[in-house]
Coordinates of C-alpha atoms and ligand atoms in Angstrom, one line a residue:
M1 CA 0.0 0.0 0.0
R2 CA 2.8 2.4 0.9
G3 CA 5.2 2.5 -2.1
D4 CA 8.1 4.5 -0.5
P5 CA 9.5 2.5 2.4
L6 CA 9.9 4.8 5.4
V7 CA 12.8 2.8 6.8
T8 CA 15.2 4.4 4.4
R9 CA 14.5 7.9 5.6
A10 CA 16.2 9.7 8.4
M11 CA 13.7 11.2 10.8
P12 CA 14.5 14.5 12.5
H13 CA 12.0 14.0 15.3
G14 CA 13.1 11.2 17.6
A15 CA 9.7 10.8 19.1
A16 CA 6.6 8.9 18.2
L17 CA 2.9 9.3 18.9
V18 CA 0.8 6.3 19.8
I19 CA -3.0 6.8 19.7
G20 CA -4.9 4.5 22.0
G21 CA -3.8 3.1 25.3
G22 CA -5.2 -0.5 25.0
I23 CA -3.0 -3.5 25.1
A24 CA -1.8 -2.9 21.5
G25 CA -0.9 0.8 22.1
M26 CA 0.8 -0.1 25.4
R27 CA 2.8 -2.8 23.8
A28 CA 3.9 -0.5 21.0
A29 CA 4.9 2.2 23.5
I30 CA 7.0 -0.2 25.6
D31 CA 8.8 -1.5 22.6
L32 CA 9.6 2.0 21.4
A33 CA 10.8 3.0 24.9
D34 CA 13.0 -0.1 24.9
A35 CA 14.5 1.1 21.6
G36 CA 15.2 4.5 23.2
V37 CA 12.4 6.4 21.5
Q38 CA 10.4 9.0 23.3
V39 CA 6.7 8.1 23.2
H40 CA 3.6 10.2 23.6
L41 CA 0.8 7.7 24.4
I42 CA -2.6 9.4 24.1
E43 CA -5.7 7.7 25.4
R44 CA -9.1 9.3 25.3
T45 CA -10.5 7.7 28.5
P46 CA -9.2 8.4 32.0
T47 CA -7.3 5.1 32.2
L48 CA -5.0 2.8 30.2
G49 CA -5.9 -0.8 29.5
G50 CA -8.6 -0.7 26.8
K51 CA -11.0 -3.6 26.8
M52 CA -8.6 -5.9 28.5
D53 CA -9.2 -3.9 31.7
Y54 CA -12.8 -5.3 31.7
L55 CA -11.9 -9.0 31.2
D56 CA -11.8 -11.5 34.0
T57 CA -9.5 -14.0 32.4
T58 CA -8.1 -14.4 28.9
F59 CA -8.3 -17.3 26.5
P60 CA -6.6 -19.6 25.5
T61 CA -5.0 -20.1 28.9
Q62 CA -7.7 -18.8 31.1
N63 CA -5.1 -16.7 32.9
C64 CA -6.2 -13.9 35.2
T65 CA -5.6 -10.6 33.5
L66 CA -4.4 -9.0 36.7
C67 CA -2.4 -11.7 38.7
R68 CA 0.3 -12.6 36.2
S69 CA 2.4 -9.7 37.2
T70 CA 5.9 -11.1 37.0
S71 CA 8.2 -9.7 34.3
A72 CA 8.4 -13.2 32.7
H73 CA 4.9 -12.5 31.4
G74 CA 3.5 -9.8 29.3
V75 CA 6.6 -8.4 27.7
G76 CA 7.2 -10.4 24.6
C77 CA 4.9 -13.2 25.9
P78 CA 2.3 -14.3 23.4
R79 CA -0.1 -14.7 26.4
P80 CA 0.3 -11.2 27.8
S81 CA -1.0 -10.0 31.2
I82 CA -2.1 -6.5 31.7
A83 CA -0.2 -6.0 35.0
P84 CA 3.4 -5.7 33.8
Y85 CA 2.2 -3.3 31.1
F86 CA 0.7 -1.1 33.8
L87 CA 3.8 -1.4 35.9
E88 CA 6.0 -0.6 33.0
H89 CA 4.0 2.5 32.3
L90 CA 4.5 3.7 35.8
Q91 CA 8.3 3.3 35.6
R92 CA 9.4 4.2 32.0
P93 CA 10.8 7.7 31.7
E94 CA 10.5 7.5 27.9
I95 CA 6.7 7.0 27.9
H96 CA 4.6 10.2 28.4
V97 CA 1.1 9.0 29.1
H98 CA -1.7 11.5 28.3
T99 CA -5.1 10.3 29.4
L100 CA -8.3 12.1 28.5
T101 CA -6.5 13.2 25.3
E102 CA -7.4 13.1 21.7
L103 CA -5.8 14.1 18.4
V104 CA -7.2 17.3 16.9
A105 CA -4.9 17.7 13.8
L106 CA -1.8 16.3 12.2
D107 CA 0.4 18.5 10.0
G108 CA 3.7 17.9 8.3
E109 CA 5.0 14.7 6.8
A110 CA 6.7 11.4 7.8
G111 CA 9.7 12.3 10.0
A112 CA 8.5 15.7 10.9
F113 CA 4.8 15.7 12.0
T114 CA 3.2 18.2 14.3
A115 CA 0.4 16.5 16.2
T116 CA -2.0 18.9 17.9
V117 CA -3.7 17.1 20.8
R118 CA -6.4 18.2 23.2
H119 CA -6.2 17.4 26.9
H120 CA -9.7 17.3 28.4
P121 CA -10.0 18.2 32.0
R122 CA -9.8 15.5 34.7
Y123 CA -10.4 18.1 37.4
V124 CA -8.0 16.0 39.5
D125 CA -4.2 16.6 39.5
V126 CA -2.7 13.2 38.7
G127 CA 0.6 14.2 40.5
R128 CA -1.2 15.2 43.7
C129 CA -4.0 12.6 44.0
T130 CA -3.1 9.7 46.4
A131 CA -6.2 7.7 45.6
C132 CA -7.3 8.0 49.3
G133 CA -11.0 8.0 48.3
D134 CA -12.0 10.8 50.7
C135 CA -13.6 12.7 47.9
R136 CA -15.7 9.7 46.9
A137 CA -16.9 9.3 50.4
A138 CA -18.0 13.0 50.5
C139 CA -19.6 13.0 47.0
P140 CA -23.5 13.0 47.1
V141 CA -24.0 12.3 43.3
E142 CA -24.3 8.7 42.0
L143 CA -24.0 7.8 38.3
P144 CA -24.2 4.5 36.5
D145 CA -20.8 2.8 36.5
D146 CA -19.7 2.2 32.9
Y147 CA -16.9 0.0 34.0
N148 CA -19.4 -2.5 35.4
A149 CA -21.6 -2.1 32.3
G150 CA -24.0 0.1 34.3
L151 CA -24.7 -2.8 36.7
T152 CA -23.4 -0.8 39.6
R153 CA -23.3 2.9 40.6
R154 CA -20.3 5.1 41.0
R155 CA -19.8 8.6 42.4
A156 CA -19.4 11.7 40.3
I157 CA -15.8 11.7 41.5
D158 CA -14.4 8.2 41.6
R159 CA -11.7 5.8 40.4
P160 CA -12.3 4.7 36.8
S161 CA -11.6 1.0 37.6
P162 CA -9.9 -0.8 40.5
Q163 CA -6.6 -1.2 38.6
A164 CA -6.8 2.1 36.8
I165 CA -3.6 3.7 35.6
P166 CA -2.9 6.5 36.3
R167 CA -4.1 5.7 39.8
A168 CA -5.7 9.1 40.2
Y169 CA -9.5 9.7 40.6
V170 CA -11.5 11.5 37.9
L171 CA -14.4 13.8 38.2
S172 CA -17.4 13.7 35.8
P173 CA -19.0 17.1 36.2
T174 CA -22.7 17.2 37.0
P175 CA -24.9 20.3 37.6
T176 CA -24.6 19.6 41.4
C177 CA -20.8 20.3 41.2
T178 CA -21.3 24.0 40.5
T179 CA -22.5 24.6 44.1
C180 CA -21.4 21.5 46.0
R181 CA -17.6 21.5 46.1
R182 CA -17.5 19.0 49.0
C183 CA -14.7 17.0 47.3
V184 CA -12.6 20.1 47.0
E185 CA -13.0 20.8 50.7
V186 CA -12.1 17.3 51.9
C187 CA -9.2 16.5 49.6
P188 CA -6.1 16.3 51.8
T189 CA -3.7 17.1 49.0
Q190 CA -5.7 19.9 47.3
A191 CA -5.7 17.8 44.1
I192 CA -9.1 18.9 42.8
D193 CA -9.5 21.9 40.5
L194 CA -13.1 22.4 39.2
S195 CA -12.0 25.3 37.0
Q196 CA -9.8 23.2 34.7
Q197 CA -10.4 23.8 30.9
P198 CA -9.5 21.8 27.8
R199 CA -5.9 22.5 26.7
D200 CA -4.3 22.0 23.3
E201 CA -0.7 21.1 22.9
A202 CA 1.5 20.6 19.8
L203 CA 3.8 17.6 19.8
A204 CA 6.7 17.1 17.4
V205 CA 6.8 13.5 16.3
G206 CA 8.4 11.5 13.5
A207 CA 5.8 8.8 13.3
V208 CA 2.3 7.8 14.4
I209 CA 1.0 4.4 15.5
V210 CA -2.8 4.1 15.5
A211 CA -4.0 1.6 18.1
T212 CA -7.5 2.8 18.7
G213 CA -9.0 -0.7 19.0
Y214 CA -12.7 -1.4 18.6
R215 CA -16.2 -0.8 19.9
V216 CA -18.3 -3.7 21.2
H217 CA -21.3 -4.1 18.9
N218 CA -24.4 -2.5 20.4
A219 CA -26.8 -5.4 20.9
D220 CA -29.7 -3.0 21.5
E221 CA -29.7 -2.6 17.7
D222 CA -30.9 -6.2 17.3
A223 CA -34.4 -5.8 18.7
E224 CA -35.3 -9.4 18.2
L225 CA -32.7 -10.4 20.9
G226 CA -34.2 -8.3 23.7
H227 CA -31.0 -6.9 25.1
G228 CA -31.9 -3.9 27.3
R229 CA -35.6 -5.2 27.5
Y230 CA -35.1 -8.6 29.0
A231 CA -33.2 -8.5 32.3
N232 CA -31.6 -12.0 31.8
V233 CA -30.1 -11.2 28.4
L234 CA -26.5 -10.0 28.8
T235 CA -23.6 -9.3 26.4
G236 CA -20.3 -11.2 26.7
L237 CA -18.6 -8.2 28.2
E238 CA -21.4 -7.7 30.8
L239 CA -20.9 -11.4 31.8
E240 CA -17.1 -10.8 32.1
R241 CA -17.9 -8.1 34.7
L242 CA -20.3 -10.4 36.6
L243 CA -17.6 -13.2 36.6
S244 CA -14.9 -10.8 37.8
G245 CA -13.7 -10.7 41.4
P246 CA -13.7 -6.9 41.5
G247 CA -17.1 -6.9 39.6
P248 CA -20.6 -6.0 40.8
T249 CA -21.2 -9.4 42.4
C250 CA -17.6 -10.1 43.5
G251 CA -17.4 -12.9 40.9
S252 CA -20.5 -14.8 42.1
L253 CA -22.7 -15.3 39.0
R254 CA -26.4 -14.3 39.7
R255 CA -29.3 -13.7 37.4
P256 CA -30.0 -9.9 37.1
S257 CA -33.8 -10.4 37.5
D258 CA -33.9 -12.2 40.8
G259 CA -30.3 -12.8 42.1
R260 CA -30.8 -16.6 41.6
E261 CA -27.9 -18.8 40.4
P262 CA -28.5 -19.6 36.7
R263 CA -28.5 -23.3 35.9
R264 CA -29.2 -23.1 32.2
V265 CA -27.0 -20.7 30.3
A266 CA -27.1 -20.1 26.5
F267 CA -24.5 -18.3 24.4
L268 CA -25.6 -16.9 21.0
Q269 CA -22.8 -16.4 18.5
C270 CA -22.2 -13.9 15.7
V271 CA -24.4 -11.1 17.2
G272 CA -23.3 -8.2 15.0
S273 CA -21.0 -10.3 12.9
R274 CA -21.4 -12.1 9.6
D275 CA -24.8 -10.4 9.0
Q276 CA -26.0 -8.0 6.4
K277 CA -24.5 -5.0 8.2
H278 CA -21.2 -6.7 9.2
A279 CA -19.8 -8.8 6.4
Y280 CA -16.9 -10.0 8.5
C281 CA -16.1 -12.5 11.3
S282 CA -15.3 -10.8 14.6
S283 CA -12.7 -13.5 15.1
V284 CA -12.6 -13.5 19.0
C285 CA -16.2 -14.3 19.9
C286 CA -16.1 -18.1 19.5
M287 CA -13.1 -18.2 21.8
Y288 CA -14.5 -15.8 24.4
A289 CA -17.8 -17.7 24.5
L290 CA -15.9 -21.0 25.2
K291 CA -13.9 -19.2 27.8
E292 CA -17.0 -17.7 29.5
A293 CA -18.9 -21.0 29.4
M294 CA -16.0 -22.7 31.2
L295 CA -15.9 -19.9 33.7
V296 CA -19.6 -20.3 34.4
K297 CA -19.0 -24.0 34.9
D298 CA -16.1 -23.2 37.3
R299 CA -18.5 -21.0 39.4
I300 CA -21.6 -23.3 39.1
P301 CA -20.5 -26.9 38.3
A302 CA -24.1 -28.0 37.9
A303 CA -24.9 -25.4 35.2
Q304 CA -25.6 -26.5 31.7
C305 CA -23.9 -24.3 29.1
E306 CA -25.0 -24.5 25.4
I307 CA -23.5 -22.4 22.6
F308 CA -25.8 -21.7 19.6
L309 CA -23.7 -21.1 16.5
M310 CA -23.3 -21.4 12.7
D311 CA -19.8 -22.8 12.9
M312 CA -17.0 -22.8 15.5
R313 CA -14.0 -20.7 14.5
T314 CA -11.1 -21.6 16.7
F315 CA -8.1 -21.2 14.5
N316 CA -5.1 -19.9 16.4
K317 CA -2.5 -21.6 18.5
G318 CA -4.1 -23.3 21.5
H319 CA -7.6 -22.6 20.4
I320 CA -8.6 -26.1 19.2
E321 CA -7.4 -27.4 22.6
T322 CA -9.7 -24.9 24.3
L323 CA -12.6 -26.2 22.3
E324 CA -11.7 -29.8 23.2
R325 CA -11.4 -28.9 26.9
A326 CA -14.7 -27.0 26.8
Q327 CA -16.6 -29.9 25.2
G328 CA -14.7 -32.8 26.8
S329 CA -13.8 -31.8 30.4
Y330 CA -16.6 -29.2 30.9
G331 CA -19.4 -30.7 28.9
V332 CA -20.2 -27.5 27.1
A333 CA -22.8 -28.3 24.3
L334 CA -22.7 -26.9 20.8
T335 CA -25.9 -26.5 18.7
H336 CA -25.5 -25.6 15.0
C337 CA -28.5 -23.5 14.0
R338 CA -29.8 -20.2 12.9
I339 CA -31.3 -18.1 15.7
S340 CA -34.8 -16.8 15.0
G341 CA -35.2 -14.6 18.2
L342 CA -35.6 -14.5 22.0
K343 CA -38.7 -14.2 24.1
E344 CA -39.0 -13.6 27.8
D345 CA -41.5 -15.6 29.9
P346 CA -43.1 -12.7 31.9
A347 CA -43.7 -14.9 34.9
S348 CA -40.3 -16.6 35.4
R349 CA -38.2 -14.1 33.5
D350 CA -36.7 -17.1 31.8
V351 CA -35.6 -16.5 28.2
L352 CA -36.9 -18.7 25.4
V353 CA -34.4 -19.3 22.6
R354 CA -36.1 -19.9 19.2
Y355 CA -33.9 -21.4 16.5
V356 CA -34.0 -23.4 13.3
G357 CA -31.9 -26.5 13.8
E358 CA -29.9 -28.7 11.4
D359 CA -33.1 -30.7 10.8
G360 CA -34.7 -27.5 9.3
A361 CA -37.4 -27.4 12.1
L362 CA -38.1 -24.5 14.4
H363 CA -37.2 -25.3 18.1
E364 CA -37.8 -23.4 21.3
K365 CA -35.7 -23.9 24.5
P366 CA -35.9 -22.1 27.9
F367 CA -32.8 -20.7 29.7
D368 CA -32.2 -18.9 32.9
L369 CA -29.6 -16.6 31.3
V370 CA -28.7 -15.8 27.7
V371 CA -25.3 -14.3 26.7
L372 CA -24.9 -12.5 23.4
S373 CA -21.5 -12.9 21.9
T374 CA -21.4 -9.5 20.4
G375 CA -18.9 -8.7 17.6
L376 CA -16.3 -6.0 17.2
D377 CA -17.2 -2.8 15.4
P378 CA -14.7 -0.1 14.4
A379 CA -13.9 2.2 17.4
A380 CA -16.2 5.1 18.0
G381 CA -15.1 8.1 16.0
A382 CA -12.6 6.0 13.9
A383 CA -13.8 7.5 10.6
G384 CA -13.2 11.1 11.8
L385 CA -9.8 10.2 13.2
F386 CA -8.7 8.5 10.0
T387 CA -9.7 11.7 8.1
R388 CA -7.7 13.9 10.4
L389 CA -4.7 11.6 10.0
G390 CA -5.2 11.4 6.2
I391 CA -5.3 7.6 6.1
E392 CA -7.8 5.3 4.4
A393 CA -10.4 3.1 6.0
N394 CA -11.3 -0.4 4.7
P395 CA -14.8 -1.2 3.5
H396 CA -15.8 -2.3 7.0
G397 CA -14.6 1.0 8.6
F398 CA -11.4 -0.4 10.2
C399 CA -8.0 1.1 9.3
A400 CA -6.9 0.0 5.8
V401 CA -3.5 -1.6 5.8
D402 CA -1.1 -3.3 3.4
R403 CA -1.9 -7.0 2.9
L404 CA 1.8 -8.0 3.1
A405 CA 2.8 -5.6 5.9
P406 CA -0.5 -5.3 7.8
W407 CA 0.8 -2.4 10.1
H408 CA 1.5 0.0 7.1
T409 CA -1.4 2.4 6.5
S410 CA -2.0 4.3 3.3
R411 CA 0.2 7.3 4.5
P412 CA 3.9 7.2 5.0
G413 CA 4.9 7.6 8.6
I414 CA 1.6 6.4 10.0
Y415 CA 1.2 2.8 11.2
A416 CA -1.6 0.8 12.8
C417 CA -2.0 -2.2 15.0
G418 CA -4.4 -4.3 17.1
A419 CA -8.1 -4.3 16.7
A420 CA -8.0 -0.9 15.0
V421 CA -6.9 -2.8 11.9
E422 CA -9.4 -5.7 12.1
P423 CA -11.0 -7.8 14.9
Q424 CA -8.2 -9.7 16.5
D425 CA -7.3 -11.2 19.8
I426 CA -4.7 -10.0 22.3
P427 CA -1.7 -12.2 21.1
E428 CA -2.3 -11.0 17.5
S429 CA -2.7 -7.4 18.6
V430 CA 0.6 -7.3 20.6
T431 CA 2.4 -9.1 17.8
Q432 CA 1.3 -6.5 15.3
A433 CA 2.1 -3.7 17.8
S434 CA 5.6 -5.0 18.1
A435 CA 6.0 -5.1 14.3
A436 CA 4.8 -1.5 14.0
A437 CA 7.1 -0.3 16.8
A438 CA 10.1 -2.1 15.4
E439 CA 9.7 -0.3 12.1
V440 CA 9.1 3.1 13.7
A441 CA 12.2 2.6 15.9
Q442 CA 14.3 1.8 12.9
A443 CA 12.9 4.8 11.0
L444 CA 13.5 7.2 13.8
R445 CA 17.0 6.0 14.5
S446 CA 18.8 9.2 13.4
G447 CA 16.5 11.4 15.4
R448 CA 17.2 9.6 18.7
P449 CA 19.8 10.7 21.2
V450 CA 23.1 8.9 20.5
T451 CA 23.4 7.8 24.1
P452 CA 20.3 6.4 25.8
P453 CA 18.7 8.4 28.6
A454 CA 20.5 8.1 31.9
P455 CA 19.1 5.3 34.0
Q456 CA 17.0 6.2 37.0
P457 CA 19.1 5.8 40.2
P458 CA 17.9 2.7 42.1
A459 CA 16.3 3.3 45.5
P460 CA 19.0 3.1 48.3
E461 CA 19.4 -0.3 49.7
R462 CA 19.9 -1.4 53.4
D463 CA 22.2 -4.2 54.4
V464 CA 19.8 -6.7 56.1
A465 CA 22.5 -9.5 56.6
G466 CA 22.2 -10.8 60.1
E467 CA 18.7 -9.5 60.7
P468 CA 15.9 -12.1 61.2
P469 CA 13.9 -12.9 58.1
R470 CA 10.6 -11.0 57.6
I471 CA 8.4 -13.2 55.4
G472 CA 5.1 -12.1 53.9
V473 CA 2.6 -14.8 52.7
F474 CA 0.1 -13.6 50.1
V475 CA -2.5 -15.9 48.6
C476 CA -4.8 -14.7 45.8
H477 CA -8.5 -15.4 46.7
C478 CA -10.2 -13.5 43.9
G479 CA -11.3 -16.5 41.8
A480 CA -13.1 -19.7 42.4
E481 CA -10.3 -22.0 41.4
I482 CA -7.9 -21.5 44.3
D483 CA -10.7 -21.5 46.8
A484 CA -12.0 -24.7 45.3
T485 CA -8.7 -26.5 45.8
L486 CA -7.3 -25.0 49.0
D487 CA -8.8 -23.9 52.3
V488 CA -7.2 -20.5 52.1
A489 CA -8.3 -19.3 55.6
R490 CA -6.7 -22.4 57.1
L491 CA -3.5 -22.0 55.0
M492 CA -3.1 -18.5 56.2
Q493 CA -3.6 -19.6 59.8
V494 CA -0.9 -22.2 59.4
A495 CA 1.4 -19.7 57.6
Q496 CA 1.0 -17.2 60.5
G497 CA 2.5 -19.6 62.9
M498 CA 5.6 -20.4 60.8
D499 CA 9.0 -19.1 61.7
G500 CA 9.9 -15.7 60.2
V501 CA 6.4 -15.0 58.9
I502 CA 5.4 -11.5 59.9
Y503 CA 2.4 -11.1 57.6
A504 CA -0.1 -13.6 56.3
Ligands
LIG1 C1 -16.3 -10.0 25.8 C2 -14.9 -10.0 25.2 C3 -14.0 -10.9 25.7 C4 -12.7 -11.0 25.2 N1 -11.8 -12.0 25.7 C5 -10.6 -12.1 25.2 C6 -9.7 -13.1 25.7 O1 -10.0 -13.8 26.6 N2 -8.5 -13.2 25.1 C7 -8.1 -12.4 24.0 O2 -7.0 -12.6 23.5 N3 -8.9 -11.5 23.5 C8 -10.2 -11.3 24.1 N4 -11.0 -10.3 23.6 C9 -10.5 -9.4 22.5 C10 -9.7 -8.3 23.1 O3 -10.5 -7.4 23.8 C11 -8.9 -7.5 22.0 O4 -8.1 -8.4 21.3 C12 -8.0 -6.4 22.6 O5 -8.7 -5.6 23.5 C13 -7.5 -5.5 21.4 O6 -6.6 -4.6 22.0 P1 -6.5 -3.1 21.3 O7 -5.5 -2.4 22.2 O8 -6.2 -3.3 19.9 O9 -7.9 -2.4 21.4 P2 -8.8 -1.9 22.7 O10 -8.7 -2.8 23.8 O11 -10.1 -1.5 22.1 O12 -8.0 -0.5 23.1 C14 -8.1 0.6 22.3 C15 -7.8 1.9 23.2 O13 -7.8 3.0 22.3 C16 -8.6 4.1 22.9 N5 -9.1 4.9 21.8 C17 -10.0 4.7 20.9 N6 -10.1 5.7 20.0 C18 -9.3 6.7 20.5 C19 -8.9 8.0 20.0 N7 -9.5 8.5 18.9 N8 -8.0 8.7 20.7 C20 -7.4 8.1 21.8 N9 -7.7 6.9 22.3 C21 -8.6 6.2 21.6 C22 -9.7 3.3 23.6 O14 -10.3 4.1 24.6 C23 -9.0 2.1 24.2 O15 -8.4 2.4 25.4 C24 -12.3 -10.2 24.1 C25 -13.2 -9.3 23.6 C26 -14.5 -9.2 24.1 C27 -15.5 -8.2 23.5
LIG2 S1 -18.4 18.8 43.5 FE1 -19.3 17.2 42.2 S2 -17.8 15.6 42.3 FE2 -17.3 17.0 44.0 S3 -18.4 16.1 45.8 FE3 -19.8 17.6 44.9 S4 -21.1 16.5 43.4 FE4 -19.3 15.1 43.9
LIG3 S1 -8.7 13.7 44.7 FE1 -8.0 14.1 46.8 S2 -9.5 13.2 48.1 FE2 -9.9 12.3 46.0 S3 -8.7 10.4 46.1 FE3 -7.3 12.0 45.2 S4 -6.2 12.7 47.0 FE4 -7.9 11.6 47.8

């Protein structure tokens, strides 16, 4: 697509702009920082993480997105965890994170762009906020919590998510704020400034990486499926929140209508994919439905999980094994069919799934809970962003890229990666992000400082030789798996009595 290879040009600006702070954008930023490139990472929401921040575990390994925080994972690992990415961002001096920030304009050319970005007010100084939560406790205004898919409430000043990076709170102004000001009065570090205004800034960068990801298909558009009308019809992302330890029910799965444990759970595939409006496969939904069905069985072993689908698309490394595990070890059933629609039983609030089976006949089956495996649409505002960047979109609205180098966009100096390019899973997104970052680092080589930035001095160390050991024992209890195998309370009791253990 791009005839003139950028790698042959010297770039005067030794800095890059990464747009989008999801897993792909973070991966690209870390790789660039490793290569000594200064990176401006702009993210339009108040926190880094993208959709991965919402997930309980990730396929194909079912690993927790939070716990795998050792440096052996995440960086260069095809099964990345979000935690090291977050930690890296806190520590890397080359990465300049700008949350609540969007691109307004891009002028210049490859090697010498001027990116005008707009910083929207957070009303909380990130450098001062200690995340103590005093403001939250004082705030009288409650709003639906988007992080938990509106299933819980948050305060007008709150933390965007439990593991949000930056750790600072964010204020969503409401009419009450003009007279209330309680948070301003209680904040012990004077971090809150209600007078903040949007601010534009010009950044000199040699290259741009677009990592703006996707938007989850809005299931309310499919009226026959009843999402938003039937309490027990959820999307896959809403189920992720219900299954999550820090989620609205602390990971215990309950029916929204009556708080009962669901025993019959249906998953409907290709909602917003492979239909007349979306002539593409969303690529991740078969795998996330299998993952979620197994998570349901982990929480409620007696539950029956049935996936209604056209065909099962498990094509990457480790995916077929996931399918075999789901069917073999977990007893997840697959029913090949075409869905006709859903109906709610007004008395029980059960959901009737109507479908045309392989026998050509119409069937109807009741379920306690129905999960819609919604597809991946282009990110909100993607078309406008691509216009501002001067790059082409493909016929589906994702970023158009070269078929042989799928991180090259239609404009020299601008690259793309992750789900901004097409629906793809996390391993594919980070692989593509690394490819884009490698090419940008090579292209910017002449603009970078000859010597890498001076390393940060390590924190002073104390010689503890000869002192008694001080051992801490920490056991994760956020999921059902460890609790099911170990008596964690008893384990901690035993650990507390052991030599040298000062905390358990
Ligand atoms: C229910 C569900 C479960 C899933 N489970 C798994 C799983 O188990 N394993 C797996 O591998 N994959 C899974 N996926 C897919 C996974 O979410 C994606 O592969 C991954 O999030 C792609 O990362 P990304 O960084 O490209 O995009 P995103 O996660 O979408 O991040 C993009 C970021 O860019 C920001 N952004 C967008 N536009 C702009 C703009 N104009 N300016 C600035 N910032 C912008 C967004 O706010 C966001 O933070 C799942 C998807 C769903 C829907
Ligand atoms: S000023 Fe607004 S955010 Fe602060 S406490 Fe009052 S209502 Fe809450
Ligand atoms: S804004 Fe102030 S009160 Fe609120 S969490 Fe931050 S430091 Fe605490």
